[in-house]
mmCIF file with all atom_site columns, C-alpha atoms in Angstrom:
data_model
loop_
_atom_site.group_PDB
_atom_site.id
_atom_site.type_symbol
_atom_site.label_atom_id
_atom_site.label_alt_id
_atom_site.label_comp_id
_atom_site.label_asym_id
_atom_site.label_entity_id
_atom_site.label_seq_id
_atom_site.pdbx_PDB_ins_code
_atom_site.Cartn_x
_atom_site.Cartn_y
_atom_site.Cartn_z
_atom_site.occupancy
_atom_site.B_iso_or_equiv
_atom_site.pdbx_formal_charge
_atom_site.auth_seq_id
_atom_site.auth_comp_id
_atom_site.auth_asym_id
_atom_site.auth_atom_id
_atom_site.pdbx_PDB_model_num
ATOM 1   C CA . UNK A 1 1   ? -29.179 -151.860 116.643 1.00 92.00 ? 1   UNK A CA 1
ATOM 2   C CA . UNK A 1 2   ? -31.176 -155.085 117.455 1.00 96.00 ? 2   UNK A CA 1
ATOM 3   C CA . UNK A 1 3   ? -32.158 -155.516 121.264 1.00 97.00 ? 3   UNK A CA 1
ATOM 4   C CA . UNK A 1 4   ? -34.126 -158.627 122.830 1.00 98.00 ? 4   UNK A CA 1
ATOM 5   C CA . UNK A 1 5   ? -35.833 -157.664 125.505 1.00 98.00 ? 5   UNK A CA 1
ATOM 6   C CA . UNK A 1 6   ? -37.228 -159.856 128.688 1.00 98.00 ? 6   UNK A CA 1
ATOM 7   C CA . UNK A 1 7   ? -40.286 -158.967 131.077 1.00 96.00 ? 7   UNK A CA 1
ATOM 8   C CA . UNK A 1 8   ? -38.955 -162.291 133.664 1.00 96.00 ? 8   UNK A CA 1
ATOM 9   C CA . UNK A 1 9   ? -41.996 -164.201 135.107 1.00 94.00 ? 9   UNK A CA 1
ATOM 10  C CA . UNK A 1 10  ? -42.424 -168.056 135.768 1.00 94.00 ? 10  UNK A CA 1
ATOM 11  C CA . UNK A 1 11  ? -45.891 -168.744 134.461 1.00 95.00 ? 11  UNK A CA 1
ATOM 12  C CA . UNK A 1 12  ? -45.246 -166.281 131.581 1.00 96.00 ? 12  UNK A CA 1
ATOM 13  C CA . UNK A 1 13  ? -42.550 -164.607 130.435 1.00 97.00 ? 13  UNK A CA 1
ATOM 14  C CA . UNK A 1 14  ? -42.395 -161.926 127.741 1.00 97.00 ? 14  UNK A CA 1
ATOM 15  C CA . UNK A 1 15  ? -39.755 -162.339 125.212 1.00 98.00 ? 15  UNK A CA 1
ATOM 16  C CA . UNK A 1 16  ? -39.594 -159.759 122.361 1.00 97.00 ? 16  UNK A CA 1
ATOM 17  C CA . UNK A 1 17  ? -36.781 -158.358 119.926 1.00 98.00 ? 17  UNK A CA 1
ATOM 18  C CA . UNK A 1 18  ? -37.105 -154.737 118.265 1.00 97.00 ? 18  UNK A CA 1
ATOM 19  C CA . UNK A 1 19  ? -34.392 -153.426 115.662 1.00 96.00 ? 19  UNK A CA 1
ATOM 20  C CA . UNK A 1 20  ? -33.959 -149.893 116.326 1.00 94.00 ? 20  UNK A CA 1
ATOM 21  C CA . UNK A 1 21  ? -32.283 -146.952 113.783 1.00 92.00 ? 21  UNK A CA 1
ATOM 22  C CA . UNK A 1 22  ? -30.183 -144.158 114.856 1.00 87.00 ? 22  UNK A CA 1
ATOM 23  C CA . UNK A 1 23  ? -33.133 -141.831 114.483 1.00 88.00 ? 23  UNK A CA 1
ATOM 24  C CA . UNK A 1 24  ? -35.065 -144.373 117.074 1.00 88.00 ? 24  UNK A CA 1
ATOM 25  C CA . UNK A 1 25  ? -37.641 -145.091 114.294 1.00 93.00 ? 25  UNK A CA 1
ATOM 26  C CA . UNK A 1 26  ? -38.340 -149.115 115.650 1.00 95.00 ? 26  UNK A CA 1
ATOM 27  C CA . UNK A 1 27  ? -39.831 -152.194 113.977 1.00 95.00 ? 27  UNK A CA 1
ATOM 28  C CA . UNK A 1 28  ? -41.020 -155.451 115.421 1.00 97.00 ? 28  UNK A CA 1
ATOM 29  C CA . UNK A 1 29  ? -38.685 -158.749 115.055 1.00 97.00 ? 29  UNK A CA 1
ATOM 30  C CA . UNK A 1 30  ? -40.522 -161.004 116.641 1.00 97.00 ? 30  UNK A CA 1
ATOM 31  C CA . UNK A 1 31  ? -42.199 -161.433 120.223 1.00 97.00 ? 31  UNK A CA 1
ATOM 32  C CA . UNK A 1 32  ? -43.352 -164.563 122.202 1.00 97.00 ? 32  UNK A CA 1
ATOM 33  C CA . UNK A 1 33  ? -44.188 -165.775 125.405 1.00 97.00 ? 33  UNK A CA 1
ATOM 34  C CA . UNK A 1 34  ? -42.279 -168.438 127.181 1.00 98.00 ? 34  UNK A CA 1
ATOM 35  C CA . UNK A 1 35  ? -45.540 -170.237 129.514 1.00 97.00 ? 35  UNK A CA 1
ATOM 36  C CA . UNK A 1 36  ? -44.620 -172.677 132.562 1.00 97.00 ? 36  UNK A CA 1
ATOM 37  C CA . UNK A 1 37  ? -47.440 -174.096 134.084 1.00 97.00 ? 37  UNK A CA 1
ATOM 38  C CA . UNK A 1 38  ? -48.031 -174.008 138.056 1.00 94.00 ? 38  UNK A CA 1
ATOM 39  C CA . UNK A 1 39  ? -48.364 -177.330 138.647 1.00 96.00 ? 39  UNK A CA 1
ATOM 40  C CA . UNK A 1 40  ? -44.779 -178.283 137.063 1.00 97.00 ? 40  UNK A CA 1
ATOM 41  C CA . UNK A 1 41  ? -41.596 -178.979 139.280 1.00 97.00 ? 41  UNK A CA 1
ATOM 42  C CA . UNK A 1 42  ? -39.832 -175.456 139.612 1.00 96.00 ? 42  UNK A CA 1
ATOM 43  C CA . UNK A 1 43  ? -36.745 -176.993 138.002 1.00 96.00 ? 43  UNK A CA 1
ATOM 44  C CA . UNK A 1 44  ? -38.590 -177.859 135.555 1.00 98.00 ? 44  UNK A CA 1
ATOM 45  C CA . UNK A 1 45  ? -40.525 -174.333 135.209 1.00 97.00 ? 45  UNK A CA 1
ATOM 46  C CA . UNK A 1 46  ? -36.755 -172.567 135.013 1.00 98.00 ? 46  UNK A CA 1
ATOM 47  C CA . UNK A 1 47  ? -35.292 -175.146 132.575 1.00 98.00 ? 47  UNK A CA 1
ATOM 48  C CA . UNK A 1 48  ? -38.284 -174.716 129.595 1.00 98.00 ? 48  UNK A CA 1
ATOM 49  C CA . UNK A 1 49  ? -37.830 -171.058 130.517 1.00 98.00 ? 49  UNK A CA 1
ATOM 50  C CA . UNK A 1 50  ? -33.879 -171.165 129.917 1.00 98.00 ? 50  UNK A CA 1
ATOM 51  C CA . UNK A 1 51  ? -34.437 -172.850 127.250 1.00 98.00 ? 51  UNK A CA 1
ATOM 52  C CA . UNK A 1 52  ? -36.765 -170.461 125.456 1.00 98.00 ? 52  UNK A CA 1
ATOM 53  C CA . UNK A 1 53  ? -34.599 -167.249 126.493 1.00 98.00 ? 53  UNK A CA 1
ATOM 54  C CA . UNK A 1 54  ? -31.698 -169.103 124.688 1.00 98.00 ? 54  UNK A CA 1
ATOM 55  C CA . UNK A 1 55  ? -33.104 -170.288 121.722 1.00 98.00 ? 55  UNK A CA 1
ATOM 56  C CA . UNK A 1 56  ? -34.738 -166.336 121.247 1.00 98.00 ? 56  UNK A CA 1
ATOM 57  C CA . UNK A 1 57  ? -31.338 -165.241 121.114 1.00 98.00 ? 57  UNK A CA 1
ATOM 58  C CA . UNK A 1 58  ? -29.461 -167.843 119.363 1.00 98.00 ? 58  UNK A CA 1
ATOM 59  C CA . UNK A 1 59  ? -32.226 -167.808 117.020 1.00 98.00 ? 59  UNK A CA 1
ATOM 60  C CA . UNK A 1 60  ? -31.974 -163.652 116.415 1.00 98.00 ? 60  UNK A CA 1
ATOM 61  C CA . UNK A 1 61  ? -28.900 -162.519 117.517 1.00 97.00 ? 61  UNK A CA 1
ATOM 62  C CA . UNK A 1 62  ? -29.316 -159.215 119.532 1.00 97.00 ? 62  UNK A CA 1
ATOM 63  C CA . UNK A 1 63  ? -26.666 -156.822 119.913 1.00 96.00 ? 63  UNK A CA 1
ATOM 64  C CA . UNK A 1 64  ? -28.289 -156.162 123.422 1.00 97.00 ? 64  UNK A CA 1
ATOM 65  C CA . UNK A 1 65  ? -30.477 -157.699 126.053 1.00 97.00 ? 65  UNK A CA 1
ATOM 66  C CA . UNK A 1 66  ? -32.637 -155.420 127.859 1.00 97.00 ? 66  UNK A CA 1
ATOM 67  C CA . UNK A 1 67  ? -34.246 -157.575 131.766 1.00 97.00 ? 67  UNK A CA 1
ATOM 68  C CA . UNK A 1 68  ? -36.396 -155.938 134.097 1.00 94.00 ? 68  UNK A CA 1
ATOM 69  C CA . UNK A 1 69  ? -35.331 -154.750 137.286 1.00 91.00 ? 69  UNK A CA 1
ATOM 70  C CA . UNK A 1 70  ? -36.343 -156.973 139.786 1.00 80.00 ? 70  UNK A CA 1
ATOM 71  C CA . UNK A 1 71  ? -38.088 -154.594 142.533 1.00 71.00 ? 71  UNK A CA 1
ATOM 72  C CA . UNK A 1 72  ? -39.294 -155.878 146.679 1.00 61.00 ? 72  UNK A CA 1
ATOM 73  C CA . UNK A 1 73  ? -43.206 -156.365 146.555 1.00 60.00 ? 73  UNK A CA 1
ATOM 74  C CA . UNK A 1 74  ? -45.459 -157.734 149.146 1.00 60.00 ? 74  UNK A CA 1
ATOM 75  C CA . UNK A 1 75  ? -45.875 -161.098 147.688 1.00 66.00 ? 75  UNK A CA 1
ATOM 76  C CA . UNK A 1 76  ? -42.364 -162.597 148.559 1.00 73.00 ? 76  UNK A CA 1
ATOM 77  C CA . UNK A 1 77  ? -43.548 -165.601 146.337 1.00 76.00 ? 77  UNK A CA 1
ATOM 78  C CA . UNK A 1 78  ? -43.822 -163.374 142.690 1.00 78.00 ? 78  UNK A CA 1
ATOM 79  C CA . UNK A 1 79  ? -41.134 -161.589 143.372 1.00 86.00 ? 79  UNK A CA 1
ATOM 80  C CA . UNK A 1 80  ? -38.896 -164.712 143.821 1.00 89.00 ? 80  UNK A CA 1
ATOM 81  C CA . UNK A 1 81  ? -40.535 -166.262 140.673 1.00 88.00 ? 81  UNK A CA 1
ATOM 82  C CA . UNK A 1 82  ? -39.690 -163.351 138.829 1.00 92.00 ? 82  UNK A CA 1
ATOM 83  C CA . UNK A 1 83  ? -36.145 -162.614 140.214 1.00 93.00 ? 83  UNK A CA 1
ATOM 84  C CA . UNK A 1 84  ? -35.063 -166.346 139.472 1.00 95.00 ? 84  UNK A CA 1
ATOM 85  C CA . UNK A 1 85  ? -36.505 -165.598 135.468 1.00 96.00 ? 85  UNK A CA 1
ATOM 86  C CA . UNK A 1 86  ? -34.304 -162.720 135.499 1.00 96.00 ? 86  UNK A CA 1
ATOM 87  C CA . UNK A 1 87  ? -31.453 -164.497 136.240 1.00 96.00 ? 87  UNK A CA 1
ATOM 88  C CA . UNK A 1 88  ? -32.118 -166.788 133.882 1.00 97.00 ? 88  UNK A CA 1
ATOM 89  C CA . UNK A 1 89  ? -32.020 -164.197 131.158 1.00 98.00 ? 89  UNK A CA 1
ATOM 90  C CA . UNK A 1 90  ? -28.970 -162.643 132.741 1.00 97.00 ? 90  UNK A CA 1
ATOM 91  C CA . UNK A 1 91  ? -27.181 -165.760 132.446 1.00 97.00 ? 91  UNK A CA 1
ATOM 92  C CA . UNK A 1 92  ? -28.202 -166.688 129.184 1.00 98.00 ? 92  UNK A CA 1
ATOM 93  C CA . UNK A 1 93  ? -26.835 -163.113 127.607 1.00 98.00 ? 93  UNK A CA 1
ATOM 94  C CA . UNK A 1 94  ? -24.083 -163.668 129.867 1.00 97.00 ? 94  UNK A CA 1
ATOM 95  C CA . UNK A 1 95  ? -22.818 -166.535 128.611 1.00 97.00 ? 95  UNK A CA 1
ATOM 96  C CA . UNK A 1 96  ? -22.764 -165.296 124.862 1.00 97.00 ? 96  UNK A CA 1
ATOM 97  C CA . UNK A 1 97  ? -21.062 -161.855 125.936 1.00 97.00 ? 97  UNK A CA 1
ATOM 98  C CA . UNK A 1 98  ? -24.021 -159.760 124.719 1.00 97.00 ? 98  UNK A CA 1
ATOM 99  C CA . UNK A 1 99  ? -23.982 -156.505 126.911 1.00 96.00 ? 99  UNK A CA 1
ATOM 100 C CA . UNK A 1 100 ? -27.063 -156.213 129.259 1.00 96.00 ? 100 UNK A CA 1
ATOM 101 C CA . UNK A 1 101 ? -29.504 -153.329 130.634 1.00 95.00 ? 101 UNK A CA 1
ATOM 102 C CA . UNK A 1 102 ? -31.328 -153.509 133.881 1.00 95.00 ? 102 UNK A CA 1
ATOM 103 C CA . UNK A 1 103 ? -34.406 -150.991 133.748 1.00 95.00 ? 103 UNK A CA 1
ATOM 104 C CA . UNK A 1 104 ? -37.465 -150.989 136.056 1.00 92.00 ? 104 UNK A CA 1
ATOM 105 C CA . UNK A 1 105 ? -41.212 -150.272 135.199 1.00 91.00 ? 105 UNK A CA 1
ATOM 106 C CA . UNK A 1 106 ? -40.760 -146.443 136.130 1.00 90.00 ? 106 UNK A CA 1
ATOM 107 C CA . UNK A 1 107 ? -37.707 -146.176 133.434 1.00 92.00 ? 107 UNK A CA 1
ATOM 108 C CA . UNK A 1 108 ? -39.980 -147.880 130.751 1.00 93.00 ? 108 UNK A CA 1
ATOM 109 C CA . UNK A 1 109 ? -42.987 -146.259 130.768 1.00 92.00 ? 109 UNK A CA 1
ATOM 110 C CA . UNK A 1 110 ? -41.034 -143.048 131.264 1.00 91.00 ? 110 UNK A CA 1
ATOM 111 C CA . UNK A 1 111 ? -39.416 -143.978 128.025 1.00 90.00 ? 111 UNK A CA 1
ATOM 112 C CA . UNK A 1 112 ? -42.447 -145.208 125.437 1.00 90.00 ? 112 UNK A CA 1
ATOM 113 C CA . UNK A 1 113 ? -44.970 -142.840 127.313 1.00 89.00 ? 113 UNK A CA 1
ATOM 114 C CA . UNK A 1 114 ? -43.191 -139.824 128.563 1.00 87.00 ? 114 UNK A CA 1
ATOM 115 C CA . UNK A 1 115 ? -44.939 -140.664 132.317 1.00 83.00 ? 115 UNK A CA 1
ATOM 116 C CA . UNK A 1 116 ? -43.546 -142.485 134.786 1.00 84.00 ? 116 UNK A CA 1
ATOM 117 C CA . UNK A 1 117 ? -46.891 -143.709 136.141 1.00 86.00 ? 117 UNK A CA 1
ATOM 118 C CA . UNK A 1 118 ? -48.574 -144.823 132.929 1.00 88.00 ? 118 UNK A CA 1
ATOM 119 C CA . UNK A 1 119 ? -50.582 -147.603 133.567 1.00 87.00 ? 119 UNK A CA 1
ATOM 120 C CA . UNK A 1 120 ? -50.287 -151.095 131.339 1.00 87.00 ? 120 UNK A CA 1
ATOM 121 C CA . UNK A 1 121 ? -52.738 -149.929 128.836 1.00 90.00 ? 121 UNK A CA 1
ATOM 122 C CA . UNK A 1 122 ? -50.823 -146.959 127.924 1.00 92.00 ? 122 UNK A CA 1
ATOM 123 C CA . UNK A 1 123 ? -47.939 -148.787 127.846 1.00 92.00 ? 123 UNK A CA 1
ATOM 124 C CA . UNK A 1 124 ? -49.025 -151.219 125.176 1.00 93.00 ? 124 UNK A CA 1
ATOM 125 C CA . UNK A 1 125 ? -51.025 -148.439 123.416 1.00 93.00 ? 125 UNK A CA 1
ATOM 126 C CA . UNK A 1 126 ? -48.012 -147.040 123.172 1.00 94.00 ? 126 UNK A CA 1
ATOM 127 C CA . UNK A 1 127 ? -46.043 -149.557 122.116 1.00 95.00 ? 127 UNK A CA 1
ATOM 128 C CA . UNK A 1 128 ? -47.768 -150.370 119.137 1.00 95.00 ? 128 UNK A CA 1
ATOM 129 C CA . UNK A 1 129 ? -47.587 -146.878 117.957 1.00 94.00 ? 129 UNK A CA 1
ATOM 130 C CA . UNK A 1 130 ? -44.016 -146.905 118.049 1.00 95.00 ? 130 UNK A CA 1
ATOM 131 C CA . UNK A 1 131 ? -43.566 -150.374 116.233 1.00 96.00 ? 131 UNK A CA 1
ATOM 132 C CA . UNK A 1 132 ? -46.505 -149.490 113.747 1.00 95.00 ? 132 UNK A CA 1
ATOM 133 C CA . UNK A 1 133 ? -48.806 -152.458 115.079 1.00 95.00 ? 133 UNK A CA 1
ATOM 134 C CA . UNK A 1 134 ? -52.522 -152.010 114.374 1.00 93.00 ? 134 UNK A CA 1
ATOM 135 C CA . UNK A 1 135 ? -52.776 -153.140 118.311 1.00 92.00 ? 135 UNK A CA 1
ATOM 136 C CA . UNK A 1 136 ? -50.364 -154.419 121.399 1.00 89.00 ? 136 UNK A CA 1
ATOM 137 C CA . UNK A 1 137 ? -48.912 -157.562 121.291 1.00 91.00 ? 137 UNK A CA 1
ATOM 138 C CA . UNK A 1 138 ? -50.977 -159.908 123.864 1.00 91.00 ? 138 UNK A CA 1
ATOM 139 C CA . UNK A 1 139 ? -50.902 -160.874 126.509 1.00 93.00 ? 139 UNK A CA 1
ATOM 140 C CA . UNK A 1 140 ? -49.587 -157.953 128.412 1.00 93.00 ? 140 UNK A CA 1
ATOM 141 C CA . UNK A 1 141 ? -46.157 -159.564 129.399 1.00 95.00 ? 141 UNK A CA 1
ATOM 142 C CA . UNK A 1 142 ? -45.142 -159.567 125.347 1.00 96.00 ? 142 UNK A CA 1
ATOM 143 C CA . UNK A 1 143 ? -45.992 -155.440 125.030 1.00 95.00 ? 143 UNK A CA 1
ATOM 144 C CA . UNK A 1 144 ? -43.670 -155.526 128.236 1.00 96.00 ? 144 UNK A CA 1
ATOM 145 C CA . UNK A 1 145 ? -40.849 -157.144 127.116 1.00 97.00 ? 145 UNK A CA 1
ATOM 146 C CA . UNK A 1 146 ? -40.967 -154.986 123.762 1.00 97.00 ? 146 UNK A CA 1
ATOM 147 C CA . UNK A 1 147 ? -41.180 -151.803 125.454 1.00 96.00 ? 147 UNK A CA 1
ATOM 148 C CA . UNK A 1 148 ? -37.928 -153.066 127.071 1.00 97.00 ? 148 UNK A CA 1
ATOM 149 C CA . UNK A 1 149 ? -36.091 -153.598 124.415 1.00 97.00 ? 149 UNK A CA 1
ATOM 150 C CA . UNK A 1 150 ? -37.259 -149.849 122.930 1.00 96.00 ? 150 UNK A CA 1
ATOM 151 C CA . UNK A 1 151 ? -36.703 -148.640 126.405 1.00 95.00 ? 151 UNK A CA 1
ATOM 152 C CA . UNK A 1 152 ? -32.703 -150.035 126.208 1.00 96.00 ? 152 UNK A CA 1
ATOM 153 C CA . UNK A 1 153 ? -32.065 -148.979 122.384 1.00 94.00 ? 153 UNK A CA 1
ATOM 154 C CA . UNK A 1 154 ? -33.210 -145.192 123.001 1.00 92.00 ? 154 UNK A CA 1
ATOM 155 C CA . UNK A 1 155 ? -31.252 -144.662 126.184 1.00 87.00 ? 155 UNK A CA 1
ATOM 156 C CA . UNK A 1 156 ? -28.410 -146.382 124.612 1.00 79.00 ? 156 UNK A CA 1
ATOM 157 C CA . UNK A 1 157 ? -26.686 -143.842 123.679 1.00 49.00 ? 157 UNK A CA 1
ATOM 158 C CA . UNK A 1 158 ? -27.624 -141.443 125.739 1.00 48.00 ? 158 UNK A CA 1
ATOM 159 C CA . UNK A 1 159 ? -25.314 -140.137 128.744 1.00 39.00 ? 159 UNK A CA 1
ATOM 160 C CA . UNK A 1 160 ? -27.180 -141.851 131.852 1.00 41.00 ? 160 UNK A CA 1
ATOM 161 C CA . UNK A 1 161 ? -27.372 -145.054 129.800 1.00 43.00 ? 161 UNK A CA 1
ATOM 162 C CA . UNK A 1 162 ? -28.313 -148.149 132.151 1.00 38.00 ? 162 UNK A CA 1
ATOM 163 C CA . UNK A 1 163 ? -26.134 -150.867 132.444 1.00 41.00 ? 163 UNK A CA 1
ATOM 164 C CA . UNK A 1 164 ? -23.888 -150.630 129.504 1.00 42.00 ? 164 UNK A CA 1
ATOM 165 C CA . UNK A 1 165 ? -20.426 -149.664 129.694 1.00 43.00 ? 165 UNK A CA 1
ATOM 166 C CA . UNK A 1 166 ? -18.680 -147.786 126.714 1.00 39.00 ? 166 UNK A CA 1
ATOM 167 C CA . UNK A 1 167 ? -16.090 -150.746 127.322 1.00 40.00 ? 167 UNK A CA 1
ATOM 168 C CA . UNK A 1 168 ? -18.543 -153.724 126.351 1.00 51.00 ? 168 UNK A CA 1
ATOM 169 C CA . UNK A 1 169 ? -20.035 -151.813 123.443 1.00 52.00 ? 169 UNK A CA 1
ATOM 170 C CA . UNK A 1 170 ? -19.740 -153.986 120.171 1.00 50.00 ? 170 UNK A CA 1
ATOM 171 C CA . UNK A 1 171 ? -19.331 -152.093 116.529 1.00 52.00 ? 171 UNK A CA 1
ATOM 172 C CA . UNK A 1 172 ? -23.019 -152.455 115.806 1.00 50.00 ? 172 UNK A CA 1
ATOM 173 C CA . UNK A 1 173 ? -23.552 -150.297 119.571 1.00 49.00 ? 173 UNK A CA 1
ATOM 174 C CA . UNK A 1 174 ? -20.959 -148.347 119.067 1.00 54.00 ? 174 UNK A CA 1
ATOM 175 C CA . UNK A 1 175 ? -22.084 -147.067 115.200 1.00 53.00 ? 175 UNK A CA 1
ATOM 176 C CA . UNK A 1 176 ? -25.669 -146.817 116.903 1.00 48.00 ? 176 UNK A CA 1
ATOM 177 C CA . UNK A 1 177 ? -24.734 -144.656 119.620 1.00 51.00 ? 177 UNK A CA 1
ATOM 178 C CA . UNK A 1 178 ? -22.151 -142.392 117.624 1.00 53.00 ? 178 UNK A CA 1
ATOM 179 C CA . UNK A 1 179 ? -24.689 -141.962 114.967 1.00 49.00 ? 179 UNK A CA 1
ATOM 180 C CA . UNK A 1 180 ? -27.660 -141.188 117.366 1.00 45.00 ? 180 UNK A CA 1
ATOM 181 C CA . UNK A 1 181 ? -25.305 -138.414 119.110 1.00 47.00 ? 181 UNK A CA 1
ATOM 182 C CA . UNK A 1 182 ? -26.304 -138.468 122.525 1.00 40.00 ? 182 UNK A CA 1
ATOM 183 C CA . UNK A 1 183 ? -30.694 -137.440 122.099 1.00 40.00 ? 183 UNK A CA 1
ATOM 184 C CA . UNK A 1 184 ? -32.081 -138.419 125.165 1.00 39.00 ? 184 UNK A CA 1
ATOM 185 C CA . UNK A 1 185 ? -35.532 -137.496 124.294 1.00 46.00 ? 185 UNK A CA 1
ATOM 186 C CA . UNK A 1 186 ? -37.613 -140.108 122.915 1.00 43.00 ? 186 UNK A CA 1
ATOM 187 C CA . UNK A 1 187 ? -40.524 -138.891 120.080 1.00 46.00 ? 187 UNK A CA 1
ATOM 188 C CA . UNK A 1 188 ? -43.485 -139.727 122.236 1.00 46.00 ? 188 UNK A CA 1
ATOM 189 C CA . UNK A 1 189 ? -41.739 -137.367 124.708 1.00 45.00 ? 189 UNK A CA 1
ATOM 190 C CA . UNK A 1 190 ? -41.668 -134.898 121.924 1.00 50.00 ? 190 UNK A CA 1
ATOM 191 C CA . UNK A 1 191 ? -44.989 -135.364 120.802 1.00 45.00 ? 191 UNK A CA 1
ATOM 192 C CA . UNK A 1 192 ? -46.366 -135.112 124.320 1.00 42.00 ? 192 UNK A CA 1
ATOM 193 C CA . UNK A 1 193 ? -44.960 -132.082 124.818 1.00 44.00 ? 193 UNK A CA 1
ATOM 194 C CA . UNK A 1 194 ? -45.818 -130.375 121.930 1.00 46.00 ? 194 UNK A CA 1
ATOM 195 C CA . UNK A 1 195 ? -49.330 -131.634 122.560 1.00 42.00 ? 195 UNK A CA 1
ATOM 196 C CA . UNK A 1 196 ? -49.292 -129.682 125.701 1.00 41.00 ? 196 UNK A CA 1
ATOM 197 C CA . UNK A 1 197 ? -47.917 -126.089 123.822 1.00 45.00 ? 197 UNK A CA 1
ATOM 198 C CA . UNK A 1 198 ? -44.302 -126.449 125.123 1.00 42.00 ? 198 UNK A CA 1
ATOM 199 C CA . UNK A 1 199 ? -41.336 -127.785 122.765 1.00 42.00 ? 199 UNK A CA 1
ATOM 200 C CA . UNK A 1 200 ? -38.075 -130.017 124.861 1.00 42.00 ? 200 UNK A CA 1
ATOM 201 C CA . UNK A 1 201 ? -35.015 -128.775 125.745 1.00 40.00 ? 201 UNK A CA 1
ATOM 202 C CA . UNK A 1 202 ? -32.994 -128.431 122.832 1.00 40.00 ? 202 UNK A CA 1
ATOM 203 C CA . UNK A 1 203 ? -35.912 -129.112 119.975 1.00 39.00 ? 203 UNK A CA 1
ATOM 204 C CA . UNK A 1 204 ? -38.311 -126.065 118.325 1.00 33.00 ? 204 UNK A CA 1
ATOM 205 C CA . UNK A 1 205 ? -41.818 -125.846 118.709 1.00 31.00 ? 205 UNK A CA 1
ATOM 206 C CA . UNK A 1 206 ? -42.483 -126.208 114.892 1.00 30.00 ? 206 UNK A CA 1
ATOM 207 C CA . UNK A 1 207 ? -40.494 -129.118 114.337 1.00 32.00 ? 207 UNK A CA 1
ATOM 208 C CA . UNK A 1 208 ? -41.826 -131.055 117.512 1.00 28.00 ? 208 UNK A CA 1
ATOM 209 C CA . UNK A 1 209 ? -45.480 -130.411 116.252 1.00 30.00 ? 209 UNK A CA 1
ATOM 210 C CA . UNK A 1 210 ? -44.509 -131.492 112.971 1.00 30.00 ? 210 UNK A CA 1
ATOM 211 C CA . UNK A 1 211 ? -43.059 -134.832 114.365 1.00 32.00 ? 211 UNK A CA 1
ATOM 212 C CA . UNK A 1 212 ? -45.626 -137.848 113.908 1.00 31.00 ? 212 UNK A CA 1
ATOM 213 C CA . UNK A 1 213 ? -46.083 -140.509 117.560 1.00 31.00 ? 213 UNK A CA 1
ATOM 214 C CA . UNK A 1 214 ? -43.264 -143.261 116.520 1.00 35.00 ? 214 UNK A CA 1
ATOM 215 C CA . UNK A 1 215 ? -41.079 -141.313 114.136 1.00 33.00 ? 215 UNK A CA 1
#
């Protein structure tokens, strides 16, 4: 299962692609950040971001696209730019017939760290471990895009899958979901539970304690 994640933004738009096996082991395919200068005309900034996202999709051919769900915040100017960039990602995916998953920052944090209020450094550290990297990609937008992609892949086969209906699944996605067998907890959640001396529901304490981060 190959997923392309987009962390939308006007100045920096993170784009990360991962491949995730049915056992949830993930590997990095590619990551980049599409940048636009603040003094560039808005329409030109949007065009550059749209072209950048489209190029990554066409080159890496993901099975699905994951985009951060835009939420309201005090800085209206910032949220408007984020929403515009997110719309470009949604358009690019829809134009190519790709299913899209929208995930809030809390959902992504919970998926990769087991804690919905984790800070950016914790997310970066965990995504590096999940992907077997010596250090997290920089800037943070790149790591966030990869976290979005991993979150979507891990949630795709679970009962509360976000943004993807069964009727929209590609053959590759259906095979991945069926092989996954409906497991809903991430390896990092299992590792965190083991460290706390408790086993997640449906798992034995010995199997949790013996599993490595990112496995």
